[in-house]
mmCIF file of C-alpha atoms in Angstrom:
data_model
loop_
_atom_site.group_PDB
_atom_site.id
_atom_site.type_symbol
_atom_site.label_atom_id
_atom_site.label_comp_id
_atom_site.label_asym_id
_atom_site.label_seq_id
_atom_site.Cartn_x
_atom_site.Cartn_y
_atom_site.Cartn_z
ATOM 1 C CA MET P 1 -0.064 0.063 -0.114
ATOM 2 C CA ALA P 2 1.366 3.256 -0.747
ATOM 3 C CA LEU P 3 1.674 5.863 1.896
ATOM 4 C CA PHE P 4 1.479 8.775 -0.153
ATOM 5 C CA LYS P 5 1.264 9.900 -3.506
ATOM 6 C CA ILE P 6 2.898 12.235 -5.807
ATOM 7 C CA LYS P 7 1.053 14.917 -7.783
ATOM 8 C CA ARG P 8 1.625 15.130 -11.431
ATOM 9 C CA TYR P 9 0.560 17.870 -13.513
ATOM 10 C CA GLY P 10 -0.077 17.554 -16.958
ATOM 11 C CA ALA P 11 -0.680 19.456 -19.696
ATOM 12 C CA ASN P 12 -4.391 19.895 -18.813
ATOM 13 C CA ALA P 13 -3.903 20.118 -14.956
ATOM 14 C CA ALA P 14 -4.203 23.367 -13.196
ATOM 15 C CA PRO P 15 -1.244 24.965 -11.665
ATOM 16 C CA PRO P 16 -1.341 25.922 -7.780
ATOM 17 C CA LYS P 17 -3.180 29.011 -7.357
ATOM 18 C CA PRO P 18 -1.004 32.007 -6.507
ATOM 19 C CA LYS P 19 -0.909 33.598 -3.212
ATOM 20 C CA SER P 20 -3.526 36.347 -2.627
ATOM 21 C CA LYS P 21 -1.740 40.003 -2.063
ATOM 22 C CA THR P 22 -3.001 39.816 1.489
ATOM 23 C CA ARG P 23 -1.151 36.479 1.891
ATOM 24 C CA GLU P 24 2.060 37.420 0.700
ATOM 25 C CA TRP P 25 2.151 40.662 2.952
ATOM 26 C CA THR P 26 0.799 38.508 6.130
ATOM 27 C CA ASP P 27 3.681 36.193 5.366
ATOM 28 C CA SER P 28 6.219 38.637 5.061
ATOM 29 C CA LEU P 29 5.464 40.807 8.266
ATOM 30 C CA VAL P 30 5.230 37.217 10.315
ATOM 31 C CA PHE P 31 8.497 36.635 9.134
ATOM 32 C CA ALA P 32 9.862 40.121 9.740
ATOM 33 C CA ILE P 33 8.634 39.890 13.314
ATOM 34 C CA VAL P 34 10.020 36.899 14.080
ATOM 35 C CA ALA P 35 13.251 37.673 12.646
ATOM 36 C CA ALA P 36 13.513 40.808 14.275
ATOM 37 C CA THR P 37 12.744 38.976 17.410
ATOM 38 C CA LEU P 38 15.536 36.754 17.127
ATOM 39 C CA ILE P 39 18.196 39.444 16.216
ATOM 40 C CA ARG P 40 17.026 41.378 19.360
ATOM 41 C CA TRP P 41 16.945 38.336 21.637
ATOM 42 C CA ALA P 42 20.236 36.785 20.511
ATOM 43 C CA THR P 43 22.724 39.320 18.805
ATOM 44 C CA PHE P 44 21.959 43.263 19.008
ATOM 45 C CA GLU P 45 19.534 45.284 20.435
ATOM 46 C CA ALA P 46 18.951 49.579 20.164
ATOM 47 C CA TYR P 47 18.240 51.718 23.294
ATOM 48 C CA THR P 48 18.456 55.457 23.627
ATOM 49 C CA ILE P 49 19.294 57.473 26.673
ATOM 50 C CA PRO P 50 16.501 59.242 28.575
ATOM 51 C CA THR P 51 18.700 60.624 31.541
ATOM 52 C CA PRO P 52 21.652 62.212 32.198
ATOM 53 C CA SER P 53 23.125 59.673 34.809
ATOM 54 C CA MET P 54 25.947 58.793 32.395
ATOM 55 C CA GLU P 55 26.920 61.965 31.396
ATOM 56 C CA ASP P 56 29.459 62.918 30.139
ATOM 57 C CA THR P 57 30.030 59.597 28.693
ATOM 58 C CA LEU P 58 26.704 58.972 27.364
ATOM 59 C CA LEU P 59 24.452 62.147 26.653
ATOM 60 C CA VAL P 60 20.270 62.292 26.768
ATOM 61 C CA GLY P 61 19.431 61.625 23.079
ATOM 62 C CA ASP P 62 22.126 59.269 22.274
ATOM 63 C CA TYR P 63 20.845 56.043 20.307
ATOM 64 C CA LEU P 64 22.940 52.850 21.315
ATOM 65 C CA PHE P 65 23.543 49.144 20.007
ATOM 66 C CA VAL P 66 23.928 46.768 22.709
ATOM 67 C CA SER P 67 25.613 43.410 22.339
ATOM 68 C CA LYS P 68 24.248 40.373 23.457
ATOM 69 C CA LEU P 69 27.121 38.602 22.107
ATOM 70 C CA HIS P 70 29.539 39.783 24.477
ATOM 71 C CA TYR P 71 28.434 38.049 27.811
ATOM 72 C CA GLY P 72 26.467 35.727 26.186
ATOM 73 C CA THR P 73 22.629 35.604 25.348
ATOM 74 C CA ILE P 74 20.397 34.598 28.082
ATOM 75 C CA THR P 75 17.136 32.719 27.436
ATOM 76 C CA PRO P 76 13.798 34.281 28.310
ATOM 77 C CA GLN P 77 12.033 33.861 31.792
ATOM 78 C CA THR P 78 8.749 35.362 30.861
ATOM 79 C CA PRO P 79 7.975 33.146 27.400
ATOM 80 C CA LEU P 80 4.574 34.714 26.930
ATOM 81 C CA GLN P 81 4.649 38.021 25.852
ATOM 82 C CA ILE P 82 4.037 40.234 22.636
ATOM 83 C CA PRO P 83 7.034 40.115 20.181
ATOM 84 C CA LEU P 84 9.200 43.408 20.261
ATOM 85 C CA THR P 85 7.380 44.823 23.167
ATOM 86 C CA HIS P 86 9.169 45.151 26.852
ATOM 87 C CA GLN P 87 6.302 45.347 30.038
ATOM 88 C CA THR P 88 3.416 47.065 27.773
ATOM 89 C CA ASP P 89 2.557 47.591 23.987
ATOM 90 C CA PRO P 90 3.624 51.037 22.436
ATOM 91 C CA ILE P 91 -0.124 51.786 21.411
ATOM 92 C CA PHE P 92 -2.198 51.279 24.221
ATOM 93 C CA HIS P 93 0.327 50.880 26.898
ATOM 94 C CA LEU P 94 -1.244 47.608 28.535
ATOM 95 C CA LYS P 95 0.496 44.787 29.763
ATOM 96 C CA SER P 96 2.180 43.077 27.132
ATOM 97 C CA TYR P 97 2.933 39.742 28.931
ATOM 98 C CA SER P 98 1.664 36.920 30.662
ATOM 99 C CA ASP P 99 3.570 35.562 34.128
ATOM 100 C CA LEU P 100 1.562 32.342 34.092
ATOM 101 C CA ILE P 101 4.440 30.768 32.960
ATOM 102 C CA GLN P 102 7.926 31.122 34.684
ATOM 103 C CA LEU P 103 10.984 29.423 33.269
ATOM 104 C CA PRO P 104 14.776 28.742 34.374
ATOM 105 C CA THR P 105 17.156 31.150 32.639
ATOM 106 C CA PHE P 106 20.250 30.002 30.483
ATOM 107 C CA ARG P 107 23.182 32.213 29.389
ATOM 108 C CA PHE P 108 24.655 30.834 26.340
ATOM 109 C CA PRO P 109 28.589 31.216 26.226
ATOM 110 C CA GLY P 110 29.506 34.748 25.128
ATOM 111 C CA PHE P 111 33.448 35.805 24.155
ATOM 112 C CA SER P 112 33.888 37.956 26.938
ATOM 113 C CA SER P 113 33.232 38.137 30.657
ATOM 114 C CA ILE P 114 31.847 41.192 32.140
ATOM 115 C CA LYS P 115 34.822 43.314 33.065
ATOM 116 C CA ARG P 116 35.099 46.366 35.513
ATOM 117 C CA ASN P 117 34.614 49.747 33.333
ATOM 118 C CA ASP P 118 32.293 48.055 30.924
ATOM 119 C CA VAL P 119 29.212 50.173 30.161
ATOM 120 C CA VAL P 120 26.435 47.717 31.008
ATOM 121 C CA VAL P 121 22.468 47.349 30.355
ATOM 122 C CA PHE P 122 20.978 45.237 33.182
ATOM 123 C CA HIS P 123 17.159 44.693 34.434
ATOM 124 C CA VAL P 124 17.187 46.968 37.401
ATOM 125 C CA PRO P 125 16.655 44.095 40.272
ATOM 126 C CA PHE P 126 14.020 46.195 42.775
ATOM 127 C CA GLU P 127 10.979 46.286 40.434
ATOM 128 C CA LEU P 128 9.868 43.168 42.303
ATOM 129 C CA GLU P 129 6.401 43.897 40.251
ATOM 130 C CA PHE P 130 7.823 42.452 37.264
ATOM 131 C CA PRO P 131 9.442 39.140 36.395
ATOM 132 C CA ALA P 132 13.026 39.503 36.339
ATOM 133 C CA ASP P 133 13.538 39.699 32.348
ATOM 134 C CA LEU P 134 10.838 42.179 32.210
ATOM 135 C CA ARG P 135 12.244 44.725 34.946
ATOM 136 C CA THR P 136 13.193 48.529 33.479
ATOM 137 C CA ASN P 137 16.470 48.238 31.629
ATOM 138 C CA TYR P 138 19.296 50.603 33.110
ATOM 139 C CA ILE P 139 22.768 51.372 31.573
ATOM 140 C CA LYS P 140 25.434 51.917 34.052
ATOM 141 C CA ARG P 141 29.194 51.682 34.294
ATOM 142 C CA CYS P 142 30.438 48.279 36.004
ATOM 143 C CA VAL P 143 33.002 49.481 38.646
ATOM 144 C CA ALA P 144 33.239 45.988 40.387
ATOM 145 C CA ILE P 145 32.845 42.432 39.657
ATOM 146 C CA ALA P 146 32.247 39.377 41.928
ATOM 147 C CA GLY P 147 34.855 39.296 44.424
ATOM 148 C CA ASP P 148 35.926 42.582 44.604
ATOM 149 C CA LYS P 149 36.383 44.854 47.603
ATOM 150 C CA LEU P 150 34.678 48.549 47.216
ATOM 151 C CA GLU P 151 34.982 51.853 48.932
ATOM 152 C CA ILE P 152 34.100 55.461 47.806
ATOM 153 C CA LYS P 153 36.274 58.184 50.021
ATOM 154 C CA ASP P 154 35.530 61.794 49.197
ATOM 155 C CA ARG P 155 34.391 60.932 45.602
ATOM 156 C CA GLN P 156 37.136 58.794 44.818
ATOM 157 C CA LEU P 157 36.211 54.976 43.994
ATOM 158 C CA TYR P 158 38.729 52.465 45.634
ATOM 159 C CA ILE P 159 38.883 48.886 44.482
ATOM 160 C CA ASN P 160 40.648 46.278 46.493
ATOM 161 C CA GLY P 161 42.433 49.080 48.072
ATOM 162 C CA GLN P 162 43.609 50.699 44.911
ATOM 163 C CA ALA P 163 42.504 54.058 43.660
ATOM 164 C CA ALA P 164 40.158 53.057 40.276
ATOM 165 C CA PRO P 165 40.983 54.960 37.415
ATOM 166 C CA ASN P 166 38.193 57.568 36.665
ATOM 167 C CA PRO P 167 36.210 57.547 33.584
ATOM 168 C CA ALA P 168 37.398 60.470 30.717
ATOM 169 C CA GLY P 169 33.377 61.535 31.027
ATOM 170 C CA LEU P 170 32.954 61.397 34.824
ATOM 171 C CA GLN P 171 30.667 64.073 35.985
ATOM 172 C CA SER P 172 29.888 65.518 39.686
ATOM 173 C CA LYS P 173 27.964 68.500 41.264
ATOM 174 C CA PHE P 174 30.071 71.877 41.296
ATOM 175 C CA PHE P 175 28.843 75.219 42.883
ATOM 176 C CA ILE P 176 30.126 78.099 40.625
ATOM 177 C CA ARG P 177 29.776 81.209 42.543
ATOM 178 C CA ILE P 178 29.128 84.197 40.678
ATOM 179 C CA PRO P 179 29.476 88.370 41.920
ATOM 180 C CA GLU P 180 26.256 89.285 39.928
ATOM 181 C CA ALA P 181 23.910 87.842 37.375
ATOM 182 C CA ASN P 182 25.256 88.023 33.901
ATOM 183 C CA ASP P 183 25.177 86.678 30.406
ATOM 184 C CA GLU P 184 28.410 85.626 29.826
ATOM 185 C CA VAL P 185 28.129 82.567 32.334
ATOM 186 C CA VAL P 186 24.789 81.546 30.569
ATOM 187 C CA ALA P 187 26.896 81.408 27.195
ATOM 188 C CA ALA P 188 29.492 79.360 28.411
ATOM 189 C CA PHE P 189 27.361 76.783 29.856
ATOM 190 C CA ARG P 190 25.846 76.368 26.376
ATOM 191 C CA ALA P 191 29.463 76.293 24.869
ATOM 192 C CA GLN P 192 30.929 73.550 27.481
ATOM 193 C CA ARG P 193 27.601 71.682 27.390
ATOM 194 C CA VAL P 194 26.606 71.967 31.051
ATOM 195 C CA VAL P 195 22.739 71.043 30.575
ATOM 196 C CA ASP P 196 20.262 71.346 33.513
ATOM 197 C CA TYR P 197 17.333 68.735 31.968
ATOM 198 C CA GLN P 198 15.255 69.789 34.382
ATOM 199 C CA GLN P 199 14.770 73.276 32.591
ATOM 200 C CA PRO P 200 12.711 73.267 29.702
ATOM 201 C CA ASN P 201 15.446 75.416 27.691
ATOM 202 C CA GLY P 202 18.262 73.240 29.519
ATOM 203 C CA ASP P 203 19.959 76.589 30.790
ATOM 204 C CA PRO P 204 21.086 76.045 34.959
ATOM 205 C CA VAL P 205 19.431 78.363 37.195
ATOM 206 C CA LEU P 206 20.896 81.247 39.348
ATOM 207 C CA SER P 207 19.979 80.728 42.800
ATOM 208 C CA GLU P 208 20.927 82.163 45.997
ATOM 209 C CA VAL P 209 22.437 78.817 48.401
ATOM 210 C CA PRO P 210 22.912 79.219 52.057
ATOM 211 C CA GLY P 211 26.594 78.626 52.679
ATOM 212 C CA TYR P 212 27.764 79.137 48.726
ATOM 213 C CA GLY P 213 26.096 82.089 47.666
ATOM 214 C CA LEU P 214 24.874 83.569 44.519
ATOM 215 C CA GLY P 215 25.584 80.900 41.376
ATOM 216 C CA TYR P 216 24.664 77.966 39.734
ATOM 217 C CA GLU P 217 24.709 74.186 41.028
ATOM 218 C CA VAL P 218 25.737 72.418 37.977
ATOM 219 C CA ASP P 219 26.824 68.665 36.694
ATOM 220 C CA CYS P 220 29.995 68.637 34.888
ATOM 221 C CA THR P 221 33.460 67.111 34.460
ATOM 222 C CA PRO P 222 36.465 68.434 36.406
ATOM 223 C CA ALA P 223 37.951 69.858 33.190
ATOM 224 C CA VAL P 224 34.929 72.270 33.011
ATOM 225 C CA ALA P 225 34.816 72.912 36.657
ATOM 226 C CA ALA P 226 38.549 73.959 35.960
ATOM 227 C CA TYR P 227 37.610 75.984 32.885
ATOM 228 C CA PHE P 228 35.190 78.086 35.001
ATOM 229 C CA ARG P 229 37.807 78.821 37.733
ATOM 230 C CA GLN P 230 39.778 80.581 34.910
ATOM 231 C CA GLN P 231 36.733 82.994 33.917
ATOM 232 C CA PRO P 232 36.593 86.464 35.482
ATOM 233 C CA TYR P 233 33.233 86.356 35.918
ATOM 234 C CA VAL P 234 33.293 83.629 38.056
ATOM 235 C CA LYS P 235 34.320 84.113 41.968
ATOM 236 C CA GLU P 236 34.494 80.750 43.135
ATOM 237 C CA VAL P 237 34.129 77.012 41.930
ATOM 238 C CA ILE P 238 33.085 74.637 44.826
ATOM 239 C CA ALA P 239 33.179 71.011 44.746
ATOM 240 C CA GLU P 240 30.137 69.451 46.642
ATOM 241 C CA THR P 241 30.864 66.555 48.740
ATOM 242 C CA ILE P 242 29.300 65.149 51.330
ATOM 243 C CA PRO P 243 31.461 64.572 54.556
ATOM 244 C CA ALA P 244 32.043 61.074 55.891
ATOM 245 C CA GLY P 245 29.484 59.873 58.388
ATOM 246 C CA GLN P 246 26.743 62.438 56.874
ATOM 247 C CA PRO P 247 23.834 60.296 55.432
ATOM 248 C CA GLU P 248 22.069 60.918 52.592
ATOM 249 C CA ILE P 249 19.171 63.754 53.312
ATOM 250 C CA ASN P 250 16.072 62.347 51.189
ATOM 251 C CA GLN P 251 16.927 58.617 51.194
ATOM 252 C CA ALA P 252 19.520 56.230 53.039
ATOM 253 C CA VAL P 253 21.691 53.958 50.892
ATOM 254 C CA PHE P 254 22.493 50.376 50.358
ATOM 255 C CA PRO P 255 22.138 48.455 52.705
ATOM 256 C CA ASP P 256 20.556 50.693 55.112
ATOM 257 C CA ASN P 257 17.499 50.477 53.164
ATOM 258 C CA PRO P 258 16.898 46.848 52.485
ATOM 259 C CA ASP P 259 13.467 47.555 50.510
ATOM 260 C CA TYR P 260 14.175 50.274 48.354
ATOM 261 C CA PRO P 261 12.556 52.387 47.180
ATOM 262 C CA THR P 262 9.447 51.295 49.658
ATOM 263 C CA THR P 263 11.311 51.933 52.776
ATOM 264 C CA ILE P 264 13.251 55.140 53.576
ATOM 265 C CA ASN P 265 15.458 55.234 56.956
ATOM 266 C CA PHE P 266 15.958 58.807 58.004
ATOM 267 C CA PRO P 267 19.429 60.460 59.223
ATOM 268 C CA GLY P 268 20.070 59.384 62.812
ATOM 269 C CA ALA P 269 18.038 55.957 63.072
ATOM 270 C CA PRO P 270 20.159 53.727 65.456
ATOM 271 C CA GLY P 271 22.078 50.692 63.970
ATOM 272 C CA LEU P 272 22.788 51.876 60.459
ATOM 273 C CA HIS P 273 26.006 52.520 58.382
ATOM 274 C CA HIS P 274 25.175 56.226 57.586
ATOM 275 C CA TRP P 275 27.198 55.909 54.181
ATOM 276 C CA ASN P 276 26.169 58.502 51.287
ATOM 277 C CA LYS P 277 27.113 58.702 47.580
ATOM 278 C CA ASP P 278 30.544 60.175 48.611
ATOM 279 C CA ASN P 279 31.802 58.100 51.120
ATOM 280 C CA TYR P 280 30.478 54.674 50.988
ATOM 281 C CA GLY P 281 31.667 51.176 52.340
ATOM 282 C CA PRO P 282 33.550 49.290 52.383
ATOM 283 C CA ILE P 283 31.497 46.741 50.739
ATOM 284 C CA SER P 284 32.705 42.869 49.363
ATOM 285 C CA LEU P 285 30.669 41.825 46.241
ATOM 286 C CA PRO P 286 29.545 37.998 46.432
ATOM 287 C CA LYS P 287 31.167 35.717 44.158
ATOM 288 C CA LYS P 288 29.625 32.464 42.594
ATOM 289 C CA GLY P 289 31.078 29.515 44.735
ATOM 290 C CA GLU P 290 31.651 31.802 47.598
ATOM 291 C CA THR P 291 31.034 30.901 50.840
ATOM 292 C CA VAL P 292 30.622 33.725 53.802
ATOM 293 C CA GLU P 293 29.711 33.396 57.393
ATOM 294 C CA LEU P 294 26.531 35.328 58.391
ATOM 295 C CA THR P 295 26.760 37.586 61.141
ATOM 296 C CA ALA P 296 24.649 40.740 62.474
ATOM 297 C CA ASP P 297 27.384 43.240 60.537
ATOM 298 C CA ASN P 298 26.284 41.857 56.950
ATOM 299 C CA ALA P 299 22.910 40.556 57.727
ATOM 300 C CA LEU P 300 21.623 43.496 55.741
ATOM 301 C CA LEU P 301 23.981 43.253 52.990
ATOM 302 C CA TYR P 302 23.230 39.794 52.025
ATOM 303 C CA TYR P 303 19.898 39.273 52.920
ATOM 304 C CA LYS P 304 17.947 40.737 49.912
ATOM 305 C CA VAL P 305 20.695 38.425 47.770
ATOM 306 C CA ILE P 306 20.061 35.347 49.350
ATOM 307 C CA LEU P 307 16.018 35.901 49.362
ATOM 308 C CA ARG P 308 15.137 37.501 46.075
ATOM 309 C CA TYR P 309 18.194 36.609 43.527
ATOM 310 C CA GLU P 310 19.390 33.257 44.789
ATOM 311 C CA HIS P 311 15.347 31.732 44.631
ATOM 312 C CA ASN P 312 15.616 30.168 48.558
ATOM 313 C CA GLU P 313 12.580 28.998 50.042
ATOM 314 C CA GLY P 314 11.918 29.996 53.575
ATOM 315 C CA ILE P 315 14.132 32.835 54.104
ATOM 316 C CA SER P 316 13.507 35.395 56.728
ATOM 317 C CA MET P 317 14.979 37.795 59.043
ATOM 318 C CA GLN P 318 14.691 38.420 62.733
ATOM 319 C CA GLY P 319 16.642 40.482 64.957
ATOM 320 C CA GLY P 320 19.474 40.962 62.301
ATOM 321 C CA VAL P 321 19.669 37.339 62.015
ATOM 322 C CA ILE P 322 18.915 35.544 58.576
ATOM 323 C CA LEU P 323 16.641 32.246 59.221
ATOM 324 C CA GLN P 324 15.960 29.566 56.671
ATOM 325 C CA ASN P 325 12.868 27.786 57.700
ATOM 326 C CA GLY P 326 13.041 29.367 61.124
ATOM 327 C CA LYS P 327 16.345 28.400 62.064
ATOM 328 C CA PRO P 328 19.310 30.603 61.972
ATOM 329 C CA LEU P 329 21.790 30.557 58.647
ATOM 330 C CA LYS P 330 25.253 30.407 59.736
ATOM 331 C CA THR P 331 26.936 30.711 56.341
ATOM 332 C CA TYR P 332 26.066 30.827 52.910
ATOM 333 C CA MET P 333 27.479 29.880 49.423
ATOM 334 C CA PHE P 334 26.032 31.913 46.423
ATOM 335 C CA LYS P 335 24.875 30.685 43.409
ATOM 336 C CA GLN P 336 25.728 33.379 40.787
ATOM 337 C CA ASN P 337 28.179 36.284 40.565
ATOM 338 C CA TYR P 338 27.241 40.004 41.438
ATOM 339 C CA TYR P 339 28.115 43.097 40.259
ATOM 340 C CA PHE P 340 27.999 47.051 41.193
ATOM 341 C CA MET P 341 26.867 49.603 38.850
ATOM 342 C CA MET P 342 27.481 53.251 38.825
ATOM 343 C CA GLY P 343 26.487 56.080 36.781
ATOM 344 C CA ASP P 344 29.397 58.169 35.377
ATOM 345 C CA ASN P 345 27.396 61.482 36.395
ATOM 346 C CA ARG P 346 27.893 60.388 40.161
ATOM 347 C CA HIS P 347 25.945 62.772 41.707
ATOM 348 C CA ASP P 348 22.758 62.397 39.640
ATOM 349 C CA SER P 349 22.748 58.765 39.111
ATOM 350 C CA LEU P 350 20.244 56.093 40.927
ATOM 351 C CA ASP P 351 22.390 53.219 40.910
ATOM 352 C CA SER P 352 24.078 50.185 43.163
ATOM 353 C CA ARG P 353 24.724 52.898 46.160
ATOM 354 C CA PHE P 354 20.816 52.917 46.533
ATOM 355 C CA TRP P 355 19.620 49.531 45.609
ATOM 356 C CA GLY P 356 22.630 47.592 45.851
ATOM 357 C CA PHE P 357 24.026 44.317 43.727
ATOM 358 C CA VAL P 358 23.179 43.184 40.335
ATOM 359 C CA PRO P 359 22.861 39.847 39.896
ATOM 360 C CA GLU P 360 24.629 38.201 36.670
ATOM 361 C CA ASP P 361 21.054 36.857 35.491
ATOM 362 C CA HIS P 362 19.798 40.502 35.069
ATOM 363 C CA VAL P 363 22.997 41.699 32.853
ATOM 364 C CA VAL P 364 21.318 41.975 29.257
ATOM 365 C CA GLY P 365 24.520 42.832 27.518
ATOM 366 C CA LYS P 366 27.315 45.536 26.489
ATOM 367 C CA ALA P 367 26.907 48.932 25.307
ATOM 368 C CA VAL P 368 29.002 49.235 22.265
ATOM 369 C CA LEU P 369 28.290 51.779 19.677
ATOM 370 C CA ILE P 370 26.151 55.286 19.224
ATOM 371 C CA TRP P 371 24.918 55.303 16.168
ATOM 372 C CA LEU P 372 22.756 58.350 16.220
ATOM 373 C CA SER P 373 23.030 61.332 18.819
ATOM 374 C CA ILE P 374 19.877 63.872 18.977
ATOM 375 C CA ASN P 375 20.385 67.180 21.035
ATOM 376 C CA PRO P 376 16.688 67.789 22.852
ATOM 377 C CA TYR P 377 17.534 71.556 23.038
ATOM 378 C CA ALA P 378 18.953 72.253 19.528
ATOM 379 C CA ASP P 379 17.384 73.755 16.622
ATOM 380 C CA PHE P 380 16.099 71.430 13.406
ATOM 381 C CA LEU P 381 19.499 72.429 11.752
ATOM 382 C CA HIS P 382 21.644 71.505 14.799
ATOM 383 C CA LYS P 383 19.604 68.877 16.151
ATOM 384 C CA VAL P 384 21.859 65.938 15.154
ATOM 385 C CA ARG P 385 25.319 65.590 17.162
ATOM 386 C CA TRP P 386 26.998 64.407 14.377
ATOM 387 C CA SER P 387 30.399 64.191 15.884
ATOM 388 C CA ARG P 388 29.011 61.396 17.933
ATOM 389 C CA LEU P 389 27.651 59.093 15.223
ATOM 390 C CA PHE P 390 29.363 55.819 14.923
ATOM 391 C CA GLN P 391 31.494 56.295 18.468
ATOM 392 C CA THR P 392 32.344 53.280 20.695
ATOM 393 C CA ILE P 393 31.480 53.385 24.144
ATOM 394 C CA LYS P 394 34.374 53.416 26.441
#
């Protein structure tokens, strides 16, 4: 008995009907969506820079390519989602995924490990309302890798006891004091690319600040600050640094705020480190396979890691002691590597200083290239920052 028949078209047989235009367009659209989804997941993805947290390295309006190949493509945790969306659809802004199915993730081999000073895109860890692979994407510089000891003293970053090299575009806050209002300083701000993104025109605001006097509080590089020190219309340029032992005014830094952003520990609260953005640590980063002794001194530091990122059951904390199934956990071996991410705009960046370590399974890829840059404050003829096109990211 024949299992199948071969159709033969004779001279009088009708040829197969051609596809309709609708069918051709549908097939092409499906193919394009599938291809774009695979490319976006496995190789490169385009991102834009919406905030100044990485200035002066990356500017608001930069368009980037992020490589998934460097660190290895990671399989999706949430398979049920509309292709080419993230959290919501672009038209109606409705939820574009279902968390009914959550899968364990696997990272394919890459051709590079995560290194210090890499500019990295990752899923921000503190957004517990989303699955890990659908949390908001942040871009920061990896300043410390698993196993490192990190400390910040008077703005300067130290890794394993050695002063870390500062990125060329490193920014922080300075107060530029002037004797009186003048147009020269505003023109100089524009020429030196000093921008206040909270203002409609981007110009810094002149104000009278107690203890400083009349002037402008700006984010800029040390080189730009040195330029203003030489100008005759500037009285003084002051580097704003929070002294050691003085906590942040509005929000305690990690690990004093274990449930960021829902908890706020106010200055003067007992039992806290009272670190700040400029004087922070020392702090040791968890490393895969490393075993640590859990004490009252490091319980806050590692509790969130053990509870949320290591996928353990029965974890709680009581009286500064980490418990598993009600029994004290005396030692713990980490299941994955963790990283410390900071923005190059050190005083205007929400980063690991506030919400802690970034787990390796939250890392998306390495930022490699600026392919377009748009100045949001320029006129039409000067909108494109031509000098930034096709720059590699360092």
